[in-house]
């Protein structure tokens, strides 16, 4: 049966799911280290230390660093498994929707439990509980996000729709992330009544309710069978994963993506520290700057969408990598130049919005392009595995970033440690630009054009 093309309304409904899971993921990226390795400002408000603060593994790994890195690696390993289950799923509702429906609520609950410690005070029990909750968090995120991402090329079946859906989910991703970055501000307002830990838990619980509702809207509002090919793949998980990583263009993309996520996660995790330690601003400024950054990026989605269709995605992505490197490098000088700190923070936020607008939209569309060509060449639709492999790269980059970041901030060198994290992020972004410059976009798009023309002629002949 011929599949319908998704309307913009359907694509926006789909994008709400991204806002939900981005909010939950943003809480972990933004608040986990700040909450479990608190600086003087939180301790002065009466915050409790729940886990060991010093490097306890191999002389440089902290407890929180080891837990988060283990969680990311576990997540990376489960991505191909869940992707294969989704690609091969024979459920009557389709290959993706059942996973999204059944994982959304547990995903929200576990996110709250990550910030709940059984023992009031520093204890190995808290570390063990946190480790288990983080593993569950990443498993449930994979159960929702991997099938969700696999719907991107299935809903965006033309270049126009593909760039549109990538733009929409990027917009909702930033909104969800902005909601997550508001948690410290909301928690500080609740602290006088509920304490620091209580304030964070209540704020995160409220956010989780909103996030779960957003994730359930596309899960129940979109009939996958109307828009997507629900024919199950026949390849087992390992074989499918090897075929996916065997794609030469995808190899180039993945290598650059790992470098990007190392850099971006380091910047994202360090934002609260940059604002409070390097700029000397109140924690609420992290929310102000993030909202500004997301707002400007949102405005830039329109020209990014237009330029991607005119000059291609590759040039914009290489430019974004380079621009991000400059932004990270300038962040290292926060508080050292003769500019009012509030103005410096606004300057950095506006600069960061440019590459965020580009890298928030286009990489997903690049994966969709590669997956479409691969399906035409191999005769097997493995969109789930391509997005799982991309997520694998993201998680691997995030795991490396957390190990490096927490290792650096555990050093006893004052605020210089935060400046070093920004410089390291700068270097990784420059490497990402160099690697992605090797991507052959023209040949990929030419192959897509040939495939579409062949399908058009076949339909005309029929």
PDB file of N, CA and C in Angstrom, residues 252-253 256-257 313-315 317-318 321 366 431-440:
ATOM      1  N   UNK A 252      32.786   8.108   8.172  1.00  0.00           N
ATOM      2  CA  UNK A 252      33.265   9.487   8.273  1.00  0.00           C
ATOM      3  C   UNK A 252      32.365  10.304   9.185  1.00  0.00           C
ATOM      4  N   UNK A 253      31.049  10.152   8.993  1.00  0.00           N
ATOM      5  CA  UNK A 253      30.108  10.883   9.832  1.00  0.00           C
ATOM      6  C   UNK A 253      30.273  10.528  11.307  1.00  0.00           C
ATOM      7  N   UNK A 256      33.398  12.030  13.037  1.00  0.00           N
ATOM      8  CA  UNK A 256      33.235  13.452  13.350  1.00  0.00           C
ATOM      9  C   UNK A 256      32.230  13.652  14.470  1.00  0.00           C
ATOM     10  N   UNK A 257      31.202  12.808  14.513  1.00  0.00           N
ATOM     11  CA  UNK A 257      30.150  12.950  15.525  1.00  0.00           C
ATOM     12  C   UNK A 257      30.684  12.641  16.925  1.00  0.00           C
ATOM     13  N   UNK A 313      24.422  20.466   3.034  1.00  0.00           N
ATOM     14  CA  UNK A 313      24.609  20.351   4.481  1.00  0.00           C
ATOM     15  C   UNK A 313      26.082  20.337   4.892  1.00  0.00           C
ATOM     16  N   UNK A 314      26.940  19.804   4.039  1.00  0.00           N
ATOM     17  CA  UNK A 314      28.342  19.609   4.402  1.00  0.00           C
ATOM     18  C   UNK A 314      29.045  20.924   4.740  1.00  0.00           C
ATOM     19  N   UNK A 315      28.926  21.927   3.873  1.00  0.00           N
ATOM     20  CA  UNK A 315      29.608  23.196   4.100  1.00  0.00           C
ATOM     21  C   UNK A 315      29.169  23.840   5.411  1.00  0.00           C
ATOM     22  N   UNK A 317      27.956  22.309   8.093  1.00  0.00           N
ATOM     23  CA  UNK A 317      28.407  21.536   9.256  1.00  0.00           C
ATOM     24  C   UNK A 317      29.890  21.787   9.538  1.00  0.00           C
ATOM     25  N   UNK A 318      30.712  21.838   8.496  1.00  0.00           N
ATOM     26  CA  UNK A 318      32.138  22.140   8.695  1.00  0.00           C
ATOM     27  C   UNK A 318      32.305  23.529   9.283  1.00  0.00           C
ATOM     28  N   UNK A 321      31.359  23.397  13.072  1.00  0.00           N
ATOM     29  CA  UNK A 321      32.438  22.835  13.874  1.00  0.00           C
ATOM     30  C   UNK A 321      33.493  23.904  14.162  1.00  0.00           C
ATOM     31  N   UNK A 366      21.682  14.221   7.609  1.00  0.00           N
ATOM     32  CA  UNK A 366      22.794  13.521   6.963  1.00  0.00           C
ATOM     33  C   UNK A 366      22.654  12.012   7.169  1.00  0.00           C
ATOM     34  N   UNK A 431      39.136  19.173  15.402  1.00  0.00           N
ATOM     35  CA  UNK A 431      39.349  17.856  14.809  1.00  0.00           C
ATOM     36  C   UNK A 431      38.092  17.364  14.093  1.00  0.00           C
ATOM     37  N   UNK A 432      36.921  17.650  14.685  1.00  0.00           N
ATOM     38  CA  UNK A 432      35.667  17.253  14.058  1.00  0.00           C
ATOM     39  C   UNK A 432      35.471  17.888  12.696  1.00  0.00           C
ATOM     40  N   UNK A 433      35.850  19.169  12.570  1.00  0.00           N
ATOM     41  CA  UNK A 433      35.734  19.866  11.281  1.00  0.00           C
ATOM     42  C   UNK A 433      36.623  19.211  10.226  1.00  0.00           C
ATOM     43  N   UNK A 434      37.817  18.855  10.630  1.00  0.00           N
ATOM     44  CA  UNK A 434      38.769  18.237   9.693  1.00  0.00           C
ATOM     45  C   UNK A 434      38.237  16.890   9.203  1.00  0.00           C
ATOM     46  N   UNK A 435      37.681  16.106  10.111  1.00  0.00           N
ATOM     47  CA  UNK A 435      37.187  14.770   9.745  1.00  0.00           C
ATOM     48  C   UNK A 435      35.963  14.867   8.834  1.00  0.00           C
ATOM     49  N   UNK A 436      34.992  15.721   9.193  1.00  0.00           N
ATOM     50  CA  UNK A 436      33.754  15.777   8.404  1.00  0.00           C
ATOM     51  C   UNK A 436      33.988  16.355   7.013  1.00  0.00           C
ATOM     52  N   UNK A 437      35.067  17.090   6.823  1.00  0.00           N
ATOM     53  CA  UNK A 437      35.390  17.628   5.499  1.00  0.00           C
ATOM     54  C   UNK A 437      35.609  16.501   4.480  1.00  0.00           C
ATOM     55  N   UNK A 438      35.798  15.267   4.957  1.00  0.00           N
ATOM     56  CA  UNK A 438      36.025  14.119   4.072  1.00  0.00           C
ATOM     57  C   UNK A 438      34.713  13.468   3.605  1.00  0.00           C
ATOM     58  N   UNK A 439      33.573  13.956   4.093  1.00  0.00           N
ATOM     59  CA  UNK A 439      32.277  13.381   3.711  1.00  0.00           C
ATOM     60  C   UNK A 439      31.930  13.755   2.265  1.00  0.00           C
ATOM     61  N   UNK A 440      31.527  12.771   1.446  1.00  0.00           N
ATOM     62  CA  UNK A 440      31.226  12.991   0.036  1.00  0.00           C
ATOM     63  C   UNK A 440      29.723  13.232  -0.152  1.00  0.00           C
TER      64      UNK A 440
END
